[in-house]
Amino acid sequence: MDLATQLHQYPNYFTQNNIENRRRLLRRLKSRIIAQQNFMERAALRATRFVGTTEFFLINLYVILLWIVLQSNIIPGVKPFDPFPFVFLITSISIETIFLTICILISQHQQEKFETLREQITLQFDIITEEEITKLMQLMVLMAQKQGIDVSQDNILLEMLKPIDLEQIEKTLERQIDL
């Protein structure tokens, strides 16, 4: 089956196939990033996933409430070892907070690596797409000229036919973000 027939019969095939290929590429790259993580990075990611749950919140809430009840001398026969102002509890919570903060920062760093990679992939796809669109426009101009249509006075079209100057874009962006 030739390309024209495929395009006619399956108009969304190429778009869907391309989208799925990009998704597979991102999944493979993310898997590689995950495979390169050391034990501490994997542990931090697992901890961060758990910390962001309702279960974690409820466990902390119940433990703190149980601690306060047990240490407030409310229950007969239970001798408090950390009476008010609950110094041991406050110290424990502070240590937990320090470790959770470190885990979250490690997780954010890993996410940043993946996002940087995703941005690079997107930029490369965008550059390829721009080149393809420019080539298609050049072909359309050639077809128009063969049909006797004069496009030489269309300054916008002529500007669009020029390849994008990536260095100029970089300089413009640097000025905009004050690098």
Coordinates of N, CA, C and O in Angstrom, one line a residue:
M1 N 0.9 -1.2 0.0 CA 0.0 0.0 0.0 C 0.9 1.2 0.0 O 1.8 1.3 0.8
D2 N 0.6 2.2 -0.9 CA 1.5 3.4 -1.0 C 1.1 4.4 0.1 O 0.1 4.3 0.7
L3 N 1.9 5.4 0.2 CA 1.8 6.4 1.3 C 0.5 7.2 1.1 O -0.3 7.4 2.1
A4 N 0.1 7.5 -0.1 CA -1.1 8.3 -0.3 C -2.3 7.5 0.1 O -3.3 8.1 0.7
T5 N -2.4 6.2 -0.2 CA -3.5 5.4 0.2 C -3.6 5.3 1.7 O -4.6 5.4 2.3
Q6 N -2.4 5.1 2.4 CA -2.4 5.0 3.9 C -2.9 6.3 4.5 O -3.6 6.3 5.4
L7 N -2.5 7.4 3.9 CA -2.9 8.7 4.5 C -4.4 8.9 4.3 O -5.1 9.4 5.2
H8 N -4.9 8.4 3.2 CA -6.4 8.5 3.0 C -7.2 7.6 3.9 O -8.2 8.0 4.4
Q9 N -6.7 6.3 4.0 CA -7.5 5.4 4.7 C -7.3 5.6 6.3 O -8.2 5.3 7.0
Y10 N -6.1 6.0 6.7 CA -5.8 6.1 8.1 C -5.3 7.5 8.4 O -4.1 7.7 8.7
P11 N -6.1 8.5 8.4 CA -5.7 9.9 8.5 C -5.0 10.1 9.9 O -4.1 11.0 10.0
N12 N -5.4 9.4 10.9 CA -4.8 9.7 12.2 C -3.7 8.7 12.6 O -3.1 8.8 13.6
Y13 N -3.4 7.7 11.7 CA -2.5 6.7 12.0 C -1.1 7.2 12.3 O -0.5 6.9 13.3
F14 N -0.6 8.1 11.4 CA 0.7 8.6 11.6 C 0.8 9.5 12.8 O 1.8 9.4 13.6
T15 N -0.2 10.3 13.1 CA -0.2 11.1 14.3 C -0.2 10.3 15.6 O 0.6 10.5 16.5
Q16 N -1.1 9.3 15.6 CA -1.2 8.4 16.8 C 0.1 7.6 17.0 O 0.6 7.4 18.1
N17 N 0.6 7.1 15.9 CA 1.9 6.3 15.9 C 3.0 7.2 16.5 O 3.8 6.8 17.3
N18 N 3.1 8.4 16.0 CA 4.1 9.3 16.4 C 4.0 9.7 17.9 O 5.0 9.7 18.6
I19 N 2.8 9.9 18.3 CA 2.6 10.2 19.8 C 2.9 9.0 20.6 O 3.6 9.2 21.6
E20 N 2.5 7.8 20.2 CA 2.9 6.6 21.0 C 4.4 6.4 21.0 O 5.0 6.0 22.0
N21 N 5.1 6.7 19.9 CA 6.5 6.5 19.8 C 7.2 7.5 20.8 O 8.1 7.1 21.5
R22 N 6.7 8.7 20.9 CA 7.2 9.7 21.8 C 7.0 9.2 23.3 O 7.9 9.4 24.1
R23 N 5.8 8.7 23.5 CA 5.5 8.2 24.9 C 6.5 7.1 25.3 O 6.9 7.0 26.4
R24 N 6.7 6.2 24.3 CA 7.6 5.0 24.6 C 9.0 5.5 24.8 O 9.7 5.1 25.7
L25 N 9.4 6.5 24.1 CA 10.7 7.1 24.2 C 10.9 7.7 25.6 O 11.9 7.4 26.3
L26 N 9.9 8.5 26.1 CA 10.0 9.1 27.4 C 9.9 8.0 28.5 O 10.7 8.2 29.5
R27 N 9.1 7.0 28.3 CA 9.1 5.9 29.3 C 10.5 5.2 29.4 O 10.9 4.9 30.5
R28 N 11.1 4.9 28.2 CA 12.4 4.3 28.2 C 13.4 5.2 28.9 O 14.2 4.7 29.7
L29 N 13.4 6.4 28.6 CA 14.4 7.3 29.2 C 14.2 7.5 30.7 O 15.1 7.5 31.5
K30 N 12.9 7.5 31.1 CA 12.6 7.6 32.6 C 13.1 6.3 33.2 O 13.6 6.4 34.3
S31 N 12.9 5.2 32.6 CA 13.3 3.9 33.1 C 14.8 3.9 33.3 O 15.4 3.4 34.3
R32 N 15.6 4.5 32.3 CA 17.0 4.5 32.4 C 17.5 5.4 33.6 O 18.4 5.1 34.3
I33 N 16.8 6.5 33.8 CA 17.1 7.4 34.9 C 16.9 6.7 36.2 O 17.7 6.7 37.1
I34 N 15.7 6.0 36.3 CA 15.4 5.2 37.5 C 16.5 4.1 37.8 O 16.9 3.9 38.9
A35 N 16.9 3.5 36.7 CA 17.9 2.4 36.8 C 19.2 2.9 37.3 O 20.0 2.2 37.9
Q36 N 19.5 4.1 37.0 CA 20.8 4.7 37.4 C 20.8 5.3 38.9 O 21.8 5.7 39.4
Q37 N 19.6 5.2 39.5 CA 19.5 5.8 40.9 C 20.2 4.8 41.8 O 20.1 3.6 41.7
N38 N 20.8 5.4 42.8 CA 21.4 4.6 43.9 C 20.4 4.2 44.9 O 19.2 4.7 44.9
F39 N 20.8 3.5 45.9 CA 19.8 3.0 46.9 C 19.2 4.1 47.6 O 18.0 4.1 47.9
M40 N 19.9 5.2 48.0 CA 19.4 6.3 48.8 C 18.3 7.1 47.9 O 17.3 7.5 48.5
E41 N 18.6 7.2 46.7 CA 17.7 7.9 45.8 C 16.4 7.2 45.7 O 15.3 7.7 45.7
R42 N 16.5 5.8 45.5 CA 15.3 5.0 45.4 C 14.5 5.0 46.7 O 13.2 5.2 46.7
A43 N 15.2 5.0 47.8 CA 14.5 5.0 49.1 C 13.9 6.3 49.3 O 12.7 6.4 49.9
A44 N 14.5 7.4 48.9 CA 13.9 8.8 49.1 C 12.7 8.9 48.3 O 11.7 9.5 48.7
L45 N 12.7 8.4 47.0 CA 11.5 8.4 46.2 C 10.3 7.6 46.8 O 9.2 8.1 46.8
R46 N 10.6 6.4 47.3 CA 9.6 5.7 48.0 C 9.0 6.4 49.2 O 7.8 6.5 49.4
A47 N 9.9 6.9 50.0 CA 9.5 7.7 51.2 C 8.6 8.9 50.8 O 7.6 9.1 51.4
T48 N 9.0 9.6 49.8 CA 8.3 10.8 49.4 C 6.9 10.4 48.9 O 5.9 11.1 49.1
R49 N 6.8 9.3 48.1 CA 5.5 8.9 47.7 C 4.6 8.6 48.8 O 3.4 8.9 48.8
F50 N 5.1 7.9 49.9 CA 4.3 7.6 51.1 C 4.0 8.8 51.9 O 2.9 9.0 52.4
V51 N 4.9 9.8 52.0 CA 4.7 11.0 52.8 C 3.5 11.8 52.2 O 2.8 12.4 53.0
G52 N 3.3 11.7 51.0 CA 2.3 12.5 50.3 C 0.9 11.8 50.4 O 0.0 12.2 49.6
T53 N 0.7 10.9 51.3 CA -0.6 10.2 51.3 C -1.4 10.6 52.6 O -0.8 11.0 53.6
T54 N -2.6 10.3 52.5 CA -3.5 10.5 53.7 C -3.1 9.6 54.8 O -3.2 9.9 56.0
E55 N -2.7 8.3 54.4 CA -2.3 7.4 55.4 C -1.2 7.9 56.3 O -1.2 7.7 57.5
F56 N -0.2 8.5 55.7 CA 0.9 9.0 56.4 C 0.5 10.1 57.4 O 0.9 10.1 58.6
F57 N -0.4 11.0 56.9 CA -0.9 12.0 57.8 C -1.7 11.4 58.9 O -1.5 11.8 60.1
L58 N -2.5 10.5 58.7 CA -3.3 9.8 59.8 C -2.4 9.1 60.8 O -2.6 9.2 62.0
I59 N -1.4 8.4 60.3 CA -0.5 7.7 61.2 C 0.2 8.7 62.1 O 0.3 8.5 63.3
N60 N 0.7 9.8 61.5 CA 1.3 10.8 62.4 C 0.3 11.4 63.4 O 0.7 11.6 64.5
L61 N -0.9 11.7 62.9 CA -1.9 12.3 63.8 C -2.2 11.3 65.0 O -2.2 11.7 66.1
Y62 N -2.4 10.0 64.6 CA -2.7 9.0 65.7 C -1.5 8.9 66.7 O -1.7 8.8 67.9
V63 N -0.3 8.8 66.1 CA 0.8 8.6 67.0 C 1.0 9.8 67.9 O 1.2 9.6 69.1
I64 N 0.8 11.0 67.4 CA 1.0 12.2 68.3 C -0.1 12.3 69.3 O 0.1 12.5 70.5
L65 N -1.3 12.0 68.9 CA -2.4 12.0 69.9 C -2.3 10.9 70.9 O -2.5 11.2 72.1
L66 N -1.9 9.7 70.5 CA -1.6 8.6 71.5 C -0.5 9.0 72.4 O -0.6 8.8 73.6
W67 N 0.5 9.6 71.9 CA 1.7 10.0 72.7 C 1.2 11.0 73.8 O 1.5 10.9 75.0
I68 N 0.4 12.0 73.4 CA -0.1 13.1 74.3 C -1.0 12.4 75.4 O -0.8 12.8 76.5
V69 N -1.8 11.5 74.9 CA -2.7 10.9 75.9 C -1.9 10.1 76.9 O -2.1 10.1 78.1
L70 N -0.9 9.3 76.4 CA -0.1 8.4 77.3 C 0.8 9.2 78.2 O 1.0 8.8 79.3
Q71 N 1.2 10.4 77.8 CA 2.1 11.2 78.5 C 1.4 12.3 79.4 O 2.1 13.0 80.1
S72 N 0.1 12.3 79.4 CA -0.6 13.3 80.1 C -1.1 12.8 81.4 O -1.9 13.5 82.1
N73 N -0.8 11.6 81.8 CA -1.2 10.9 83.0 C -2.7 10.8 83.1 O -3.3 11.0 84.2
I74 N -3.4 10.6 82.0 CA -4.8 10.5 82.0 C -5.2 9.0 82.2 O -6.2 8.8 82.9
I75 N -4.4 8.1 81.8 CA -4.7 6.7 81.9 C -4.0 6.1 83.2 O -2.8 6.2 83.3
P76 N -4.8 5.6 84.1 CA -4.3 5.1 85.3 C -3.3 3.9 85.1 O -3.6 3.1 84.2
G77 N -2.2 3.9 85.8 CA -1.3 2.8 85.7 C -0.2 3.1 84.6 O 0.7 2.3 84.5
V78 N -0.4 4.1 83.8 CA 0.6 4.4 82.7 C 1.4 5.6 83.2 O 0.9 6.7 83.4
K79 N 2.7 5.4 83.5 CA 3.6 6.4 84.0 C 4.2 7.1 82.9 O 4.9 6.5 82.0
P80 N 4.0 8.4 82.8 CA 4.6 9.2 81.7 C 6.1 9.3 81.8 O 6.7 9.4 82.9
F81 N 6.8 9.0 80.7 CA 8.3 9.2 80.6 C 8.7 10.5 79.9 O 9.8 10.9 79.9
D82 N 7.7 11.1 79.2 CA 7.9 12.4 78.5 C 6.8 13.3 78.8 O 6.0 13.6 77.9
P83 N 6.7 13.8 80.1 CA 5.6 14.7 80.4 C 5.6 16.0 79.7 O 6.7 16.3 79.1
F84 N 4.5 16.7 79.8 CA 4.4 18.1 79.2 C 5.7 18.8 79.6 O 6.1 18.8 80.7
P85 N 6.4 19.5 78.7 CA 6.1 19.9 77.3 C 6.5 18.9 76.2 O 6.7 19.4 75.1
F86 N 6.6 17.7 76.5 CA 6.8 16.6 75.5 C 8.1 16.8 74.7 O 8.1 16.8 73.5
V87 N 9.2 17.0 75.4 CA 10.4 17.3 74.7 C 10.9 16.2 73.8 O 11.3 16.4 72.7
F88 N 10.7 14.9 74.2 CA 11.1 13.8 73.4 C 10.2 13.7 72.1 O 10.7 13.5 71.0
L89 N 8.9 14.0 72.2 CA 8.0 14.0 71.1 C 8.4 15.1 70.1 O 8.5 14.9 68.9
I90 N 8.7 16.3 70.6 CA 9.1 17.4 69.8 C 10.4 17.1 69.1 O 10.5 17.4 67.9
T91 N 11.3 16.5 69.8 CA 12.6 16.2 69.2 C 12.4 15.2 68.1 O 13.0 15.3 67.0
S92 N 11.6 14.2 68.3 CA 11.3 13.1 67.4 C 10.7 13.7 66.1 O 11.0 13.3 65.0
I93 N 9.7 14.6 66.3 CA 9.0 15.2 65.2 C 10.0 16.1 64.4 O 10.0 16.1 63.1
S94 N 10.9 16.8 65.1 CA 11.9 17.6 64.4 C 12.9 16.7 63.5 O 13.2 17.1 62.4
I95 N 13.3 15.6 64.1 CA 14.2 14.7 63.4 C 13.4 14.1 62.2 O 14.0 14.0 61.1
E96 N 12.2 13.7 62.3 CA 11.4 13.2 61.2 C 11.3 14.3 60.1 O 11.4 14.0 58.9
T97 N 11.0 15.5 60.5 CA 10.9 16.6 59.6 C 12.2 16.8 58.8 O 12.2 17.0 57.5
I98 N 13.3 16.7 59.4 CA 14.6 16.9 58.8 C 14.8 15.8 57.7 O 15.1 16.0 56.6
F99 N 14.5 14.5 58.1 CA 14.7 13.4 57.2 C 13.7 13.5 56.0 O 14.1 13.2 54.8
L100 N 12.5 13.9 56.3 CA 11.5 14.0 55.2 C 11.9 15.1 54.3 O 11.7 15.0 53.0
T101 N 12.4 16.2 54.8 CA 12.8 17.3 53.9 C 13.9 16.9 53.0 O 13.9 17.2 51.8
I102 N 14.9 16.1 53.5 CA 16.0 15.6 52.7 C 15.4 14.7 51.6 O 15.8 14.8 50.4
C103 N 14.5 13.8 52.0 CA 13.9 12.9 51.0 C 13.2 13.6 49.9 O 13.3 13.3 48.7
I104 N 12.4 14.6 50.3 CA 11.7 15.5 49.3 C 12.7 16.2 48.4 O 12.5 16.2 47.2
L105 N 13.8 16.7 48.9 CA 14.7 17.4 48.1 C 15.4 16.4 47.1 O 15.6 16.8 45.9
I106 N 15.7 15.2 47.6 CA 16.3 14.2 46.7 C 15.3 13.9 45.6 O 15.7 13.8 44.4
S107 N 14.0 13.7 45.9 CA 13.0 13.4 44.9 C 12.8 14.5 43.9 O 12.7 14.3 42.7
Q108 N 12.9 15.7 44.4 CA 12.8 16.9 43.5 C 13.9 16.9 42.6 O 13.8 17.3 41.4
H109 N 15.1 16.6 43.0 CA 16.3 16.6 42.2 C 16.1 15.6 41.1 O 16.5 15.8 39.9
Q110 N 15.6 14.4 41.4 CA 15.4 13.3 40.4 C 14.4 13.8 39.4 O 14.5 13.6 38.2
Q111 N 13.3 14.4 39.9 CA 12.3 14.9 39.0 C 12.8 16.0 38.1 O 12.5 16.0 36.9
E112 N 13.7 16.8 38.6 CA 14.3 17.9 37.8 C 15.2 17.3 36.7 O 15.2 17.8 35.6
K113 N 15.9 16.2 37.0 CA 16.7 15.5 35.9 C 15.7 15.0 34.8 O 16.1 15.2 33.6
F114 N 14.6 14.4 35.2 CA 13.7 13.9 34.2 C 13.1 15.1 33.4 O 13.0 15.0 32.2
E115 N 12.7 16.1 34.1 CA 12.1 17.3 33.4 C 13.1 17.9 32.4 O 12.7 18.4 31.3
T116 N 14.4 18.0 32.8 CA 15.4 18.5 31.9 C 15.5 17.7 30.7 O 15.6 18.2 29.6
L117 N 15.5 16.4 30.9 CA 15.6 15.5 29.7 C 14.4 15.6 28.8 O 14.5 15.7 27.6
R118 N 13.2 15.7 29.4 CA 12.0 15.9 28.7 C 12.0 17.2 27.9 O 11.6 17.3 26.7
E119 N 12.5 18.3 28.5 CA 12.7 19.6 27.7 C 13.6 19.4 26.6 O 13.4 20.0 25.5
Q120 N 14.7 18.7 26.8 CA 15.7 18.5 25.7 C 15.1 17.7 24.5 O 15.3 18.1 23.3
I121 N 14.3 16.7 24.9 CA 13.6 15.9 23.8 C 12.6 16.8 23.1 O 12.6 16.8 21.8
T122 N 11.8 17.5 23.8 CA 10.8 18.4 23.2 C 11.5 19.4 22.3 O 11.0 19.7 21.2
L123 N 12.6 20.0 22.7 CA 13.3 21.0 21.9 C 13.8 20.3 20.6 O 13.6 20.9 19.5
Q124 N 14.3 19.1 20.7 CA 14.8 18.4 19.5 C 13.6 18.1 18.6 O 13.8 18.3 17.3
F125 N 12.5 17.7 19.1 CA 11.4 17.4 18.3 C 10.9 18.7 17.6 O 10.5 18.7 16.5
D126 N 10.9 19.8 18.4 CA 10.4 21.1 17.9 C 11.3 21.6 16.7 O 10.8 22.1 15.7
I127 N 12.6 21.4 16.9 CA 13.6 21.8 15.8 C 13.3 20.9 14.6 O 13.3 21.5 13.4
I128 N 13.2 19.6 14.7 CA 12.9 18.8 13.6 C 11.6 19.2 12.9 O 11.5 19.3 11.7
T129 N 10.6 19.4 13.7 CA 9.2 19.8 13.2 C 9.4 21.1 12.4 O 8.8 21.3 11.3
E130 N 10.1 22.1 13.0 CA 10.3 23.4 12.3 C 10.9 23.1 10.9 O 10.5 23.7 9.9
E131 N 12.0 22.3 10.9 CA 12.6 22.0 9.6 C 11.7 21.4 8.6 O 11.7 21.7 7.4
E132 N 10.9 20.4 9.1 CA 9.9 19.7 8.2 C 8.9 20.7 7.7 O 8.6 20.7 6.5
I133 N 8.4 21.6 8.5 CA 7.4 22.6 8.1 C 8.0 23.5 7.1 O 7.3 23.8 6.1
T134 N 9.2 24.0 7.3 CA 9.8 24.9 6.4 C 10.0 24.2 5.0 O 9.7 24.8 4.0
K135 N 10.4 22.9 5.1 CA 10.6 22.2 3.8 C 9.2 22.0 3.1 O 9.1 22.2 1.9
L136 N 8.1 21.7 3.8 CA 6.8 21.6 3.2 C 6.4 23.0 2.6 O 5.8 23.0 1.5
M137 N 6.7 24.0 3.3 CA 6.3 25.4 2.8 C 7.1 25.6 1.5 O 6.6 26.2 0.5
Q138 N 8.4 25.2 1.4 CA 9.2 25.4 0.2 C 8.6 24.6 -0.9 O 8.5 25.1 -2.1
L139 N 8.1 23.4 -0.6 CA 7.5 22.6 -1.7 C 6.2 23.2 -2.1 O 5.9 23.2 -3.3
M140 N 5.4 23.8 -1.2 CA 4.2 24.5 -1.6 C 4.4 25.7 -2.4 O 3.7 25.9 -3.4
V141 N 5.5 26.4 -2.1 CA 5.8 27.6 -3.0 C 6.2 27.1 -4.4 O 5.8 27.7 -5.4
L142 N 7.0 26.0 -4.5 CA 7.3 25.5 -5.8 C 6.1 25.1 -6.6 O 6.0 25.4 -7.8
M143 N 5.1 24.5 -5.9 CA 3.9 24.1 -6.5 C 3.1 25.3 -7.0 O 2.5 25.3 -8.1
A144 N 3.1 26.3 -6.1 CA 2.4 27.6 -6.5 C 3.0 28.2 -7.7 O 2.3 28.7 -8.6
Q145 N 4.3 28.3 -7.7 CA 5.0 28.9 -8.8 C 4.7 28.1 -10.1 O 4.6 28.7 -11.2
K146 N 4.7 26.8 -10.0 CA 4.4 26.0 -11.2 C 2.9 26.2 -11.7 O 2.7 26.1 -12.9
Q147 N 2.1 26.7 -10.8 CA 0.7 27.0 -11.2 C 0.6 28.4 -11.6 O -0.5 28.9 -11.9
G148 N 1.7 29.1 -11.6 CA 1.7 30.5 -12.1 C 1.4 31.5 -11.0 O 1.1 32.7 -11.3
I149 N 1.4 31.1 -9.8 CA 1.1 32.0 -8.7 C 2.4 32.7 -8.2 O 3.3 32.1 -7.9
D150 N 2.4 34.1 -8.2 CA 3.5 34.8 -7.8 C 3.5 35.0 -6.3 O 2.6 35.7 -5.8
V151 N 4.5 34.5 -5.6 CA 4.6 34.6 -4.2 C 5.7 35.5 -3.8 O 6.0 35.7 -2.6
S152 N 6.4 36.1 -4.8 CA 7.6 36.9 -4.5 C 7.3 38.2 -3.7 O 8.2 38.7 -3.1
Q153 N 6.1 38.6 -3.7 CA 5.8 39.9 -3.0 C 5.2 39.6 -1.6 O 5.0 40.6 -0.8
D154 N 5.1 38.4 -1.2 CA 4.6 38.0 0.1 C 5.8 37.9 1.1 O 6.4 36.9 1.3
N155 N 6.1 39.1 1.7 CA 7.2 39.2 2.6 C 7.1 38.3 3.8 O 8.1 37.7 4.3
I156 N 5.9 38.1 4.3 CA 5.7 37.2 5.5 C 6.1 35.8 5.1 O 6.8 35.1 5.8
L157 N 5.6 35.3 3.9 CA 5.9 34.0 3.4 C 7.4 33.8 3.2 O 8.0 32.8 3.6
L158 N 8.0 34.8 2.6 CA 9.4 34.7 2.3 C 10.2 34.6 3.6 O 11.2 33.9 3.7
E159 N 9.8 35.4 4.7 CA 10.4 35.3 6.0 C 10.2 33.9 6.6 O 11.1 33.4 7.2
M160 N 9.0 33.4 6.4 CA 8.7 32.1 7.0 C 9.5 30.9 6.3 O 9.8 29.9 7.0
L161 N 10.0 31.1 5.1 CA 10.7 30.1 4.4 C 12.2 30.1 4.8 O 12.8 29.1 4.6
K162 N 12.6 31.1 5.5 CA 14.0 31.1 6.0 C 14.1 30.1 7.2 O 13.2 30.1 8.1
P163 N 15.2 29.4 7.3 CA 15.3 28.6 8.5 C 15.4 29.5 9.8 O 15.9 30.6 9.7
I164 N 15.0 28.9 10.9 CA 15.0 29.7 12.1 C 16.4 29.8 12.6 O 17.2 28.9 12.6
D165 N 16.8 31.0 13.0 CA 18.1 31.3 13.5 C 18.1 31.0 15.0 O 17.7 31.9 15.8
L166 N 18.6 29.8 15.4 CA 18.5 29.4 16.8 C 19.4 30.3 17.7 O 19.1 30.6 18.8
E167 N 20.5 30.8 17.1 CA 21.4 31.7 17.9 C 20.7 33.0 18.2 O 20.9 33.5 19.3
Q168 N 19.9 33.5 17.3 CA 19.2 34.7 17.5 C 18.1 34.5 18.6 O 17.9 35.4 19.5
I169 N 17.5 33.4 18.6 CA 16.5 33.0 19.6 C 17.2 33.0 20.9 O 16.6 33.5 21.9
E170 N 18.3 32.3 21.0 CA 19.0 32.2 22.3 C 19.4 33.6 22.8 O 19.2 33.9 24.0
K171 N 19.9 34.5 22.0 CA 20.3 35.8 22.4 C 19.0 36.6 22.9 O 19.1 37.3 23.9
T172 N 17.9 36.4 22.2 CA 16.7 37.1 22.6 C 16.2 36.6 24.0 O 15.9 37.4 24.9
L173 N 16.3 35.3 24.2 CA 15.9 34.7 25.5 C 16.8 35.1 26.6 O 16.4 35.4 27.7
E174 N 18.1 35.2 26.3 CA 19.1 35.7 27.3 C 18.7 37.1 27.7 O 18.8 37.4 28.9
R175 N 18.4 37.9 26.8 CA 18.0 39.3 27.1 C 16.7 39.3 28.0 O 16.6 40.1 28.9
Q176 N 15.8 38.5 27.6 CA 14.5 38.5 28.4 C 14.7 38.0 29.8 O 13.9 38.4 30.7
I177 N 15.6 37.0 30.0 CA 15.7 36.5 31.4 C 16.9 37.1 32.1 O 17.3 36.6 33.1
D178 N 17.5 38.1 31.5 CA 18.7 38.8 32.1 C 19.8 37.8 32.5 O 20.3 37.8 33.6
L179 N 20.3 37.0 31.6 CA 21.4 36.1 31.8 C 22.7 36.9 31.7 O 23.0 37.7 30.9

